[in-house]
Every structure is written in C-alpha cells, then in structure tokens.
mmCIF file of N, CA, C and O in Angstrom:
data_model
loop_
_atom_site.group_PDB
_atom_site.id
_atom_site.type_symbol
_atom_site.label_atom_id
_atom_site.label_comp_id
_atom_site.label_asym_id
_atom_site.label_seq_id
_atom_site.Cartn_x
_atom_site.Cartn_y
_atom_site.Cartn_z
ATOM 1 N N MET A 1 93.979 81.613 201.335
ATOM 2 C CA MET A 1 94.906 82.041 202.360
ATOM 3 C C MET A 1 96.253 82.402 201.742
ATOM 4 O O MET A 1 96.872 83.371 202.143
ATOM 5 N N GLN A 2 96.693 81.633 200.758
ATOM 6 C CA GLN A 2 97.974 81.920 200.111
ATOM 7 C C GLN A 2 97.921 83.259 199.383
ATOM 8 O O GLN A 2 98.899 83.986 199.378
ATOM 9 N N ASN A 3 96.760 83.582 198.781
ATOM 10 C CA ASN A 3 96.630 84.861 198.092
ATOM 11 C C ASN A 3 96.742 86.021 199.068
ATOM 12 O O ASN A 3 97.333 87.048 198.742
ATOM 13 N N GLN A 4 96.152 85.872 200.250
ATOM 14 C CA GLN A 4 96.245 86.929 201.253
ATOM 15 C C GLN A 4 97.680 87.152 201.687
ATOM 16 O O GLN A 4 98.111 88.288 201.853
ATOM 17 N N GLN A 5 98.422 86.083 201.878
ATOM 18 C CA GLN A 5 99.821 86.208 202.272
ATOM 19 C C GLN A 5 100.633 86.867 201.167
ATOM 20 O O GLN A 5 101.508 87.688 201.443
ATOM 21 N N THR A 6 100.347 86.519 199.929
ATOM 22 C CA THR A 6 101.061 87.111 198.804
ATOM 23 C C THR A 6 100.774 88.602 198.711
ATOM 24 O O THR A 6 101.695 89.412 198.554
ATOM 25 N N ILE A 7 99.506 88.971 198.805
ATOM 26 C CA ILE A 7 99.127 90.387 198.749
ATOM 27 C C ILE A 7 99.756 91.145 199.910
ATOM 28 O O ILE A 7 100.296 92.246 199.730
ATOM 29 N N GLN A 8 99.707 90.569 201.090
ATOM 30 C CA GLN A 8 100.286 91.214 202.269
ATOM 31 C C GLN A 8 101.793 91.405 202.092
ATOM 32 O O GLN A 8 102.341 92.453 202.421
ATOM 33 N N GLY A 9 102.471 90.430 201.537
ATOM 34 C CA GLY A 9 103.906 90.536 201.303
ATOM 35 C C GLY A 9 104.241 91.610 200.278
ATOM 36 O O GLY A 9 105.186 92.384 200.467
ATOM 37 N N ILE A 10 103.472 91.666 199.196
ATOM 38 C CA ILE A 10 103.705 92.673 198.162
ATOM 39 C C ILE A 10 103.481 94.078 198.722
ATOM 40 O O ILE A 10 104.264 94.997 198.462
ATOM 41 N N LEU A 11 102.424 94.251 199.505
ATOM 42 C CA LEU A 11 102.153 95.558 200.108
ATOM 43 C C LEU A 11 103.269 95.963 201.070
ATOM 44 O O LEU A 11 103.672 97.132 201.102
ATOM 45 N N SER A 12 103.777 95.016 201.837
ATOM 46 C CA SER A 12 104.857 95.319 202.780
ATOM 47 C C SER A 12 106.133 95.729 202.050
ATOM 48 O O SER A 12 106.809 96.679 202.457
ATOM 49 N N ILE A 13 106.455 95.036 200.985
ATOM 50 C CA ILE A 13 107.652 95.381 200.213
ATOM 51 C C ILE A 13 107.485 96.744 199.549
ATOM 52 O O ILE A 13 108.412 97.561 199.546
ATOM 53 N N ALA A 14 106.309 97.015 199.003
ATOM 54 C CA ALA A 14 106.058 98.321 198.391
ATOM 55 C C ALA A 14 106.170 99.434 199.431
ATOM 56 O O ALA A 14 106.711 100.511 199.142
ATOM 57 N N ALA A 15 105.692 99.174 200.651
ATOM 58 C CA ALA A 15 105.805 100.173 201.716
ATOM 59 C C ALA A 15 107.267 100.436 202.065
ATOM 60 O O ALA A 15 107.672 101.591 202.263
ATOM 61 N N LEU A 16 108.064 99.390 202.121
ATOM 62 C CA LEU A 16 109.488 99.568 202.415
ATOM 63 C C LEU A 16 110.204 100.330 201.307
ATOM 64 O O LEU A 16 111.091 101.145 201.583
ATOM 65 N N VAL A 17 109.811 100.103 200.059
ATOM 66 C CA VAL A 17 110.396 100.848 198.942
ATOM 67 C C VAL A 17 110.043 102.330 199.062
ATOM 68 O O VAL A 17 110.897 103.200 198.864
ATOM 69 N N CYS A 18 108.801 102.629 199.419
ATOM 70 C CA CYS A 18 108.389 104.026 199.613
ATOM 71 C C CYS A 18 109.170 104.675 200.746
ATOM 72 O O CYS A 18 109.621 105.819 200.632
ATOM 73 N N LEU A 19 109.341 103.948 201.825
ATOM 74 C CA LEU A 19 110.085 104.481 202.965
ATOM 75 C C LEU A 19 111.539 104.737 202.587
ATOM 76 O O LEU A 19 112.097 105.790 202.904
ATOM 77 N N ALA A 20 112.156 103.798 201.891
ATOM 78 C CA ALA A 20 113.554 103.964 201.477
ATOM 79 C C ALA A 20 113.707 105.127 200.499
ATOM 80 O O ALA A 20 114.670 105.904 200.590
ATOM 81 N N ALA A 21 112.774 105.265 199.570
ATOM 82 C CA ALA A 21 112.837 106.374 198.618
ATOM 83 C C ALA A 21 112.748 107.716 199.344
ATOM 84 O O ALA A 21 113.445 108.670 198.987
ATOM 85 N N GLY A 22 111.906 107.785 200.364
ATOM 86 C CA GLY A 22 111.798 109.017 201.140
ATOM 87 C C GLY A 22 113.037 109.298 201.965
ATOM 88 O O GLY A 22 113.478 110.447 202.097
ATOM 89 N N TRP A 23 113.623 108.282 202.549
ATOM 90 C CA TRP A 23 114.814 108.467 203.378
ATOM 91 C C TRP A 23 116.034 108.884 202.570
ATOM 92 O O TRP A 23 116.827 109.703 202.998
ATOM 93 N N PHE A 24 116.203 108.271 201.393
ATOM 94 C CA PHE A 24 117.388 108.538 200.591
ATOM 95 C C PHE A 24 117.203 109.701 199.624
ATOM 96 O O PHE A 24 118.069 109.944 198.784
ATOM 97 N N ASN A 25 116.090 110.405 199.738
ATOM 98 C CA ASN A 25 115.824 111.604 198.930
ATOM 99 C C ASN A 25 116.027 111.348 197.439
ATOM 100 O O ASN A 25 116.765 112.070 196.767
ATOM 101 N N LEU A 26 115.354 110.337 196.937
ATOM 102 C CA LEU A 26 115.497 109.992 195.530
ATOM 103 C C LEU A 26 114.719 110.936 194.614
ATOM 104 O O LEU A 26 115.007 111.017 193.424
ATOM 105 N N PHE A 27 113.742 111.640 195.162
ATOM 106 C CA PHE A 27 112.899 112.524 194.373
ATOM 107 C C PHE A 27 112.914 113.914 194.996
ATOM 108 O O PHE A 27 113.699 114.192 195.896
ATOM 109 N N SER A 28 112.029 114.770 194.539
ATOM 110 C CA SER A 28 111.926 116.112 195.115
ATOM 111 C C SER A 28 111.451 116.007 196.570
ATOM 112 O O SER A 28 110.850 114.999 196.963
ATOM 113 N N PRO A 29 111.697 117.034 197.383
ATOM 114 C CA PRO A 29 111.284 116.966 198.792
ATOM 115 C C PRO A 29 109.789 116.704 198.984
ATOM 116 O O PRO A 29 109.404 115.985 199.904
ATOM 117 N N GLU A 30 108.961 117.265 198.107
ATOM 118 C CA GLU A 30 107.512 117.052 198.239
ATOM 119 C C GLU A 30 107.148 115.594 197.978
ATOM 120 O O GLU A 30 106.359 115.007 198.724
ATOM 121 N N ILE A 31 107.729 115.021 196.938
ATOM 122 C CA ILE A 31 107.456 113.619 196.601
ATOM 123 C C ILE A 31 107.999 112.707 197.699
ATOM 124 O O ILE A 31 107.329 111.746 198.105
ATOM 125 N N ASN A 32 109.190 112.995 198.191
ATOM 126 C CA ASN A 32 109.763 112.185 199.272
ATOM 127 C C ASN A 32 108.876 112.215 200.509
ATOM 128 O O ASN A 32 108.682 111.191 201.162
ATOM 129 N N HIS A 33 108.342 113.388 200.826
ATOM 130 C CA HIS A 33 107.448 113.504 201.983
ATOM 131 C C HIS A 33 106.166 112.703 201.773
ATOM 132 O O HIS A 33 105.694 112.029 202.694
ATOM 133 N N ILE A 34 105.610 112.765 200.590
ATOM 134 C CA ILE A 34 104.386 112.004 200.295
ATOM 135 C C ILE A 34 104.660 110.508 200.375
ATOM 136 O O ILE A 34 103.872 109.746 200.941
ATOM 137 N N LEU A 35 105.800 110.078 199.823
ATOM 138 C CA LEU A 35 106.132 108.646 199.831
ATOM 139 C C LEU A 35 106.354 108.124 201.244
ATOM 140 O O LEU A 35 105.793 107.094 201.635
ATOM 141 N N SER A 36 107.178 108.810 202.021
ATOM 142 C CA SER A 36 107.531 108.282 203.342
ATOM 143 C C SER A 36 106.559 108.709 204.437
ATOM 144 O O SER A 36 106.506 108.063 205.486
ATOM 145 N N GLY A 37 105.784 109.754 204.221
ATOM 146 C CA GLY A 37 104.884 110.227 205.262
ATOM 147 C C GLY A 37 103.427 109.882 205.069
ATOM 148 O O GLY A 37 102.644 109.921 206.015
ATOM 149 N N LYS A 38 103.054 109.547 203.864
ATOM 150 C CA LYS A 38 101.650 109.237 203.587
ATOM 151 C C LYS A 38 101.485 107.836 202.983
ATOM 152 O O LYS A 38 100.864 106.965 203.573
ATOM 153 N N ILE A 39 102.050 107.637 201.797
ATOM 154 C CA ILE A 39 101.837 106.384 201.066
ATOM 155 C C ILE A 39 102.370 105.194 201.857
ATOM 156 O O ILE A 39 101.763 104.128 201.867
ATOM 157 N N PHE A 40 103.503 105.382 202.539
ATOM 158 C CA PHE A 40 104.051 104.311 203.375
ATOM 159 C C PHE A 40 103.014 103.820 204.376
ATOM 160 O O PHE A 40 102.772 102.619 204.515
ATOM 161 N N TYR A 41 102.368 104.745 205.073
ATOM 162 C CA TYR A 41 101.385 104.369 206.096
ATOM 163 C C TYR A 41 100.115 103.784 205.484
ATOM 164 O O TYR A 41 99.495 102.897 206.070
ATOM 165 N N TYR A 42 99.716 104.272 204.299
ATOM 166 C CA TYR A 42 98.573 103.667 203.623
ATOM 167 C C TYR A 42 98.867 102.211 203.258
ATOM 168 O O TYR A 42 98.036 101.321 203.454
ATOM 169 N N LEU A 43 100.057 101.970 202.727
ATOM 170 C CA LEU A 43 100.427 100.606 202.332
ATOM 171 C C LEU A 43 100.576 99.691 203.548
ATOM 172 O O LEU A 43 100.147 98.534 203.514
ATOM 173 N N ILE A 44 101.171 100.192 204.611
ATOM 174 C CA ILE A 44 101.313 99.387 205.832
ATOM 175 C C ILE A 44 99.936 99.087 206.421
ATOM 176 O O ILE A 44 99.668 97.966 206.865
ATOM 177 N N GLY A 45 99.049 100.072 206.427
ATOM 178 C CA GLY A 45 97.686 99.834 206.910
ATOM 179 C C GLY A 45 96.974 98.775 206.088
ATOM 180 O O GLY A 45 96.312 97.888 206.637
ATOM 181 N N ALA A 46 97.129 98.829 204.774
ATOM 182 C CA ALA A 46 96.527 97.810 203.912
ATOM 183 C C ALA A 46 97.157 96.443 204.171
ATOM 184 O O ALA A 46 96.474 95.420 204.191
ATOM 185 N N SER A 47 98.466 96.432 204.399
ATOM 186 C CA SER A 47 99.160 95.180 204.708
ATOM 187 C C SER A 47 98.632 94.572 206.008
ATOM 188 O O SER A 47 98.411 93.364 206.099
ATOM 189 N N PHE A 48 98.442 95.413 207.019
ATOM 190 C CA PHE A 48 97.868 94.932 208.287
ATOM 191 C C PHE A 48 96.470 94.380 208.074
ATOM 192 O O PHE A 48 96.069 93.401 208.694
ATOM 193 N N PHE A 49 95.690 95.037 207.203
ATOM 194 C CA PHE A 49 94.333 94.585 206.917
ATOM 195 C C PHE A 49 94.336 93.165 206.333
ATOM 196 O O PHE A 49 93.526 92.333 206.708
ATOM 197 N N PHE A 50 95.272 92.891 205.417
ATOM 198 C CA PHE A 50 95.343 91.557 204.828
ATOM 199 C C PHE A 50 95.980 90.539 205.760
ATOM 200 O O PHE A 50 95.752 89.338 205.623
ATOM 201 N N GLN A 51 96.764 91.002 206.716
ATOM 202 C CA GLN A 51 97.402 90.093 207.665
ATOM 203 C C GLN A 51 96.454 89.691 208.796
ATOM 204 O O GLN A 51 96.592 88.614 209.372
ATOM 205 N N ALA A 52 95.495 90.527 209.110
ATOM 206 C CA ALA A 52 94.609 90.304 210.257
ATOM 207 C C ALA A 52 93.936 88.927 210.262
ATOM 208 O O ALA A 52 93.939 88.250 211.295
ATOM 209 N N PRO A 53 93.349 88.452 209.166
ATOM 210 C CA PRO A 53 92.689 87.141 209.221
ATOM 211 C C PRO A 53 93.658 85.975 209.420
ATOM 212 O O PRO A 53 93.237 84.878 209.766
ATOM 213 N N LEU A 54 94.936 86.207 209.221
ATOM 214 C CA LEU A 54 95.924 85.141 209.353
ATOM 215 C C LEU A 54 96.413 84.957 210.790
ATOM 216 O O LEU A 54 97.140 83.999 211.066
ATOM 217 N N LEU A 55 96.019 85.848 211.691
ATOM 218 C CA LEU A 55 96.472 85.756 213.082
ATOM 219 C C LEU A 55 95.740 84.634 213.809
ATOM 220 O O LEU A 55 94.597 84.299 213.487
ATOM 221 N N SER A 56 96.403 84.091 214.819
ATOM 222 C CA SER A 56 95.880 82.899 215.491
ATOM 223 C C SER A 56 94.717 83.200 216.436
ATOM 224 O O SER A 56 93.805 82.402 216.561
ATOM 225 N N ASN A 57 94.734 84.325 217.097
ATOM 226 C CA ASN A 57 93.733 84.672 218.097
ATOM 227 C C ASN A 57 92.749 85.680 217.498
ATOM 228 O O ASN A 57 93.155 86.652 216.874
ATOM 229 N N LYS A 58 91.462 85.449 217.708
ATOM 230 C CA LYS A 58 90.433 86.341 217.172
ATOM 231 C C LYS A 58 90.572 87.757 217.727
ATOM 232 O O LYS A 58 90.336 88.732 217.024
ATOM 233 N N ASN A 59 90.965 87.877 219.002
ATOM 234 C CA ASN A 59 91.164 89.204 219.583
ATOM 235 C C ASN A 59 92.309 89.940 218.881
ATOM 236 O O ASN A 59 92.248 91.156 218.699
ATOM 237 N N PHE A 60 93.355 89.218 218.511
ATOM 238 C CA PHE A 60 94.452 89.820 217.761
ATOM 239 C C PHE A 60 93.977 90.270 216.384
ATOM 240 O O PHE A 60 94.441 91.277 215.861
ATOM 241 N N THR A 61 93.052 89.507 215.806
ATOM 242 C CA THR A 61 92.524 89.863 214.493
ATOM 243 C C THR A 61 91.820 91.212 214.548
ATOM 244 O O THR A 61 92.074 92.087 213.719
ATOM 245 N N TYR A 62 90.956 91.397 215.528
ATOM 246 C CA TYR A 62 90.247 92.671 215.667
ATOM 247 C C TYR A 62 91.215 93.806 215.983
ATOM 248 O O TYR A 62 91.074 94.923 215.464
ATOM 249 N N ALA A 63 92.199 93.543 216.809
ATOM 250 C CA ALA A 63 93.191 94.570 217.141
ATOM 251 C C ALA A 63 94.021 94.944 215.914
ATOM 252 O O ALA A 63 94.383 96.111 215.736
ATOM 253 N N MET A 64 94.306 93.973 215.052
ATOM 254 C CA MET A 64 95.069 94.266 213.841
ATOM 255 C C MET A 64 94.248 95.107 212.874
ATOM 256 O O MET A 64 94.785 96.011 212.229
ATOM 257 N N TYR A 65 92.957 94.831 212.778
ATOM 258 C CA TYR A 65 92.089 95.689 211.965
ATOM 259 C C TYR A 65 92.100 97.115 212.509
ATOM 260 O O TYR A 65 92.128 98.085 211.750
ATOM 261 N N ALA A 66 92.072 97.247 213.830
ATOM 262 C CA ALA A 66 92.117 98.573 214.454
ATOM 263 C C ALA A 66 93.446 99.266 214.155
ATOM 264 O O ALA A 66 93.473 100.465 213.847
ATOM 265 N N ALA A 67 94.555 98.529 214.229
ATOM 266 C CA ALA A 67 95.865 99.101 213.914
ATOM 267 C C ALA A 67 95.914 99.565 212.459
ATOM 268 O O ALA A 67 96.469 100.631 212.156
ATOM 269 N N ALA A 68 95.335 98.778 211.553
ATOM 270 C CA ALA A 68 95.297 99.160 210.142
ATOM 271 C C ALA A 68 94.506 100.450 209.958
ATOM 272 O O ALA A 68 94.948 101.375 209.259
ATOM 273 N N LEU A 69 93.364 100.527 210.606
ATOM 274 C CA LEU A 69 92.527 101.719 210.505
ATOM 275 C C LEU A 69 93.228 102.933 211.095
ATOM 276 O O LEU A 69 93.197 104.029 210.518
ATOM 277 N N ILE A 70 93.898 102.765 212.228
ATOM 278 C CA ILE A 70 94.603 103.873 212.869
ATOM 279 C C ILE A 70 95.745 104.369 211.980
ATOM 280 O O ILE A 70 95.976 105.576 211.869
ATOM 281 N N CYS A 71 96.466 103.460 211.336
ATOM 282 C CA CYS A 71 97.536 103.855 210.403
ATOM 283 C C CYS A 71 96.978 104.709 209.270
ATOM 284 O O CYS A 71 97.535 105.758 208.939
ATOM 285 N N ILE A 72 95.907 104.247 208.686
ATOM 286 C CA ILE A 72 95.350 104.937 207.526
ATOM 287 C C ILE A 72 94.745 106.282 207.926
ATOM 288 O O ILE A 72 94.971 107.292 207.258
ATOM 289 N N VAL A 73 94.012 106.322 209.022
ATOM 290 C CA VAL A 73 93.428 107.586 209.484
ATOM 291 C C VAL A 73 94.526 108.563 209.887
ATOM 292 O O VAL A 73 94.468 109.753 209.561
ATOM 293 N N GLY A 74 95.550 108.075 210.586
ATOM 294 C CA GLY A 74 96.653 108.940 210.992
ATOM 295 C C GLY A 74 97.393 109.534 209.808
ATOM 296 O O GLY A 74 97.829 110.684 209.845
ATOM 297 N N ALA A 75 97.546 108.765 208.734
ATOM 298 C CA ALA A 75 98.217 109.277 207.544
ATOM 299 C C ALA A 75 97.362 110.287 206.800
ATOM 300 O O ALA A 75 97.880 111.135 206.085
ATOM 301 N N THR A 76 96.049 110.203 206.976
ATOM 302 C CA THR A 76 95.132 111.110 206.295
ATOM 303 C C THR A 76 95.082 112.478 206.978
ATOM 304 O O THR A 76 94.842 113.481 206.322
ATOM 305 N N LEU A 77 95.327 112.515 208.273
ATOM 306 C CA LEU A 77 95.259 113.774 209.018
ATOM 307 C C LEU A 77 96.381 114.716 208.598
ATOM 308 O O LEU A 77 97.452 114.273 208.180
ATOM 309 N N PRO A 78 96.160 116.024 208.724
ATOM 310 C CA PRO A 78 97.211 116.985 208.361
ATOM 311 C C PRO A 78 98.466 116.792 209.225
ATOM 312 O O PRO A 78 98.373 116.381 210.386
ATOM 313 N N GLU A 79 99.607 117.111 208.653
ATOM 314 C CA GLU A 79 100.891 116.870 209.303
ATOM 315 C C GLU A 79 101.048 117.650 210.611
ATOM 316 O O GLU A 79 101.626 117.160 211.553
ATOM 317 N N GLY A 80 100.549 118.854 210.691
ATOM 318 C CA GLY A 80 100.690 119.665 211.898
ATOM 319 C C GLY A 80 99.714 119.304 213.004
ATOM 320 O O GLY A 80 99.824 119.794 214.126
ATOM 321 N N SER A 81 98.777 118.450 212.734
ATOM 322 C CA SER A 81 97.753 118.073 213.702
ATOM 323 C C SER A 81 98.361 117.292 214.858
ATOM 324 O O SER A 81 99.301 116.521 214.688
ATOM 325 N N LYS A 82 97.809 117.515 216.049
ATOM 326 C CA LYS A 82 98.312 116.773 217.206
ATOM 327 C C LYS A 82 97.921 115.300 217.145
ATOM 328 O O LYS A 82 98.474 114.487 217.857
ATOM 329 N N PHE A 83 96.985 114.954 216.265
ATOM 330 C CA PHE A 83 96.562 113.564 216.126
ATOM 331 C C PHE A 83 97.307 112.826 215.010
ATOM 332 O O PHE A 83 97.056 111.658 214.771
ATOM 333 N N SER A 84 98.224 113.502 214.322
ATOM 334 C CA SER A 84 98.961 112.829 213.255
ATOM 335 C C SER A 84 99.905 111.758 213.809
ATOM 336 O O SER A 84 100.401 110.923 213.055
ATOM 337 N N VAL A 85 100.121 111.758 215.105
ATOM 338 C CA VAL A 85 100.941 110.725 215.748
ATOM 339 C C VAL A 85 100.217 109.371 215.738
ATOM 340 O O VAL A 85 100.840 108.340 215.970
ATOM 341 N N LEU A 86 98.943 109.372 215.424
ATOM 342 C CA LEU A 86 98.167 108.126 215.363
ATOM 343 C C LEU A 86 98.771 107.133 214.381
ATOM 344 O O LEU A 86 98.764 105.926 214.633
ATOM 345 N N LYS A 87 99.314 107.638 213.267
ATOM 346 C CA LYS A 87 99.873 106.726 212.268
ATOM 347 C C LYS A 87 101.042 105.936 212.845
ATOM 348 O O LYS A 87 101.199 104.755 212.567
ATOM 349 N N THR A 88 101.836 106.567 213.705
ATOM 350 C CA THR A 88 102.957 105.866 214.333
ATOM 351 C C THR A 88 102.461 104.883 215.381
ATOM 352 O O THR A 88 102.996 103.770 215.495
ATOM 353 N N ILE A 89 101.438 105.251 216.111
ATOM 354 C CA ILE A 89 100.858 104.352 217.107
ATOM 355 C C ILE A 89 100.272 103.116 216.416
ATOM 356 O O ILE A 89 100.468 101.986 216.867
ATOM 357 N N GLY A 90 99.564 103.321 215.316
ATOM 358 C CA GLY A 90 99.020 102.198 214.549
ATOM 359 C C GLY A 90 100.114 101.303 213.998
ATOM 360 O O GLY A 90 100.003 100.078 214.030
ATOM 361 N N LEU A 91 101.192 101.914 213.530
ATOM 362 C CA LEU A 91 102.317 101.140 213.009
ATOM 363 C C LEU A 91 102.948 100.277 214.091
ATOM 364 O O LEU A 91 103.153 99.071 213.904
ATOM 365 N N LEU A 92 103.231 100.876 215.239
ATOM 366 C CA LEU A 92 103.847 100.111 216.327
ATOM 367 C C LEU A 92 102.914 99.019 216.842
ATOM 368 O O LEU A 92 103.351 97.895 217.112
ATOM 369 N N GLY A 93 101.636 99.327 216.967
ATOM 370 C CA GLY A 93 100.674 98.318 217.405
ATOM 371 C C GLY A 93 100.572 97.159 216.427
ATOM 372 O O GLY A 93 100.541 95.991 216.824
ATOM 373 N N GLY A 94 100.536 97.469 215.140
ATOM 374 C CA GLY A 94 100.467 96.421 214.131
ATOM 375 C C GLY A 94 101.705 95.542 214.110
ATOM 376 O O GLY A 94 101.609 94.325 213.951
ATOM 377 N N ILE A 95 102.870 96.157 214.303
ATOM 378 C CA ILE A 95 104.107 95.375 214.339
ATOM 379 C C ILE A 95 104.112 94.444 215.544
ATOM 380 O O ILE A 95 104.451 93.257 215.424
ATOM 381 N N LEU A 96 103.725 94.965 216.704
ATOM 382 C CA LEU A 96 103.668 94.114 217.899
ATOM 383 C C LEU A 96 102.681 92.973 217.724
ATOM 384 O O LEU A 96 102.971 91.826 218.086
ATOM 385 N N LEU A 97 101.525 93.278 217.167
ATOM 386 C CA LEU A 97 100.523 92.222 216.944
ATOM 387 C C LEU A 97 101.000 91.189 215.941
ATOM 388 O O LEU A 97 100.722 89.998 216.096
ATOM 389 N N SER A 98 101.729 91.628 214.924
ATOM 390 C CA SER A 98 102.190 90.668 213.929
ATOM 391 C C SER A 98 103.222 89.714 214.514
ATOM 392 O O SER A 98 103.287 88.552 214.101
ATOM 393 N N PHE A 99 104.017 90.184 215.477
ATOM 394 C CA PHE A 99 104.984 89.289 216.108
ATOM 395 C C PHE A 99 104.350 88.374 217.145
ATOM 396 O O PHE A 99 104.710 87.203 217.264
ATOM 397 N N THR A 100 103.395 88.881 217.908
ATOM 398 C CA THR A 100 102.791 88.068 218.975
ATOM 399 C C THR A 100 101.637 87.206 218.491
ATOM 400 O O THR A 100 101.309 86.219 219.135
ATOM 401 N N GLY A 101 101.022 87.541 217.381
ATOM 402 C CA GLY A 101 99.824 86.827 216.950
ATOM 403 C C GLY A 101 100.043 85.834 215.836
ATOM 404 O O GLY A 101 99.071 85.340 215.269
ATOM 405 N N LYS A 102 101.280 85.525 215.513
ATOM 406 C CA LYS A 102 101.517 84.568 214.432
ATOM 407 C C LYS A 102 101.042 83.181 214.830
ATOM 408 O O LYS A 102 101.187 82.781 215.976
ATOM 409 N N PRO A 103 100.457 82.468 213.875
ATOM 410 C CA PRO A 103 100.020 81.111 214.208
ATOM 411 C C PRO A 103 101.219 80.202 214.503
ATOM 412 O O PRO A 103 102.284 80.363 213.916
ATOM 413 N N LYS A 104 101.016 79.304 215.421
ATOM 414 C CA LYS A 104 102.085 78.365 215.795
ATOM 415 C C LYS A 104 102.179 77.264 214.739
ATOM 416 O O LYS A 104 101.186 76.670 214.352
ATOM 417 N N ARG A 105 103.368 76.995 214.278
ATOM 418 C CA ARG A 105 103.577 75.913 213.302
ATOM 419 C C ARG A 105 104.131 74.711 214.007
ATOM 420 O O ARG A 105 105.026 74.801 214.829
ATOM 421 N N SER A 106 103.616 73.557 213.682
ATOM 422 C CA SER A 106 104.093 72.347 214.351
ATOM 423 C C SER A 106 105.028 71.545 213.492
ATOM 424 O O SER A 106 105.293 71.782 212.395
#
C-alpha cells in the first residue's frame, strides 16, 4: 500500500511539473502543448489508477478507474475532436472522487 501511495505521489508531482512547464512556456510551443495537453493527462490518469485501490468505498474505486481511463482516452483523441473534452471530464471526476473517497482516519 505504501508503494502505491509513493507511485501515485510521484506521478502527481510529475503531472504538475508538466502542467507548469506548459503554462510558463519553458520550451517551444509544440513541446509545451504536448506537456500540458497530453502528457499531463496521461500522468494524471496513471495517478488516478494507482489511487483507486486506496479509496474507502468499492464504488468509488470503480469510478476512479473510469476517471483514469477517461483522462487517458481523452488525451489520446485529436485536439479538434468534439470528444477531446473527455480528458477534462475525467480530470474533474477523479479530483472529486479523490476528495470524497478518502479513507477515514481515526
């Protein structure tokens, strides 16, 4: 369980670094777009995948797997596609699930 949390944390930090690099235009426009528009969502989807088994409710676990899959599929679709909004929907769903599905500590 500790390894999953560590991997999930590393993936989340790497995703934030990709997002920041894209926002602050640290590289060429093409690289910035790939970092913040594609790799960010792949890393967040992977992070959700590793976070899913750590959730308290089994239904939240399945929903988190779905959010991870939606993030990754949405990032894979072409940018002009009307379904490319899926990556944002997966991101928002995963964030909501991560806040509501955390195990209670006593």
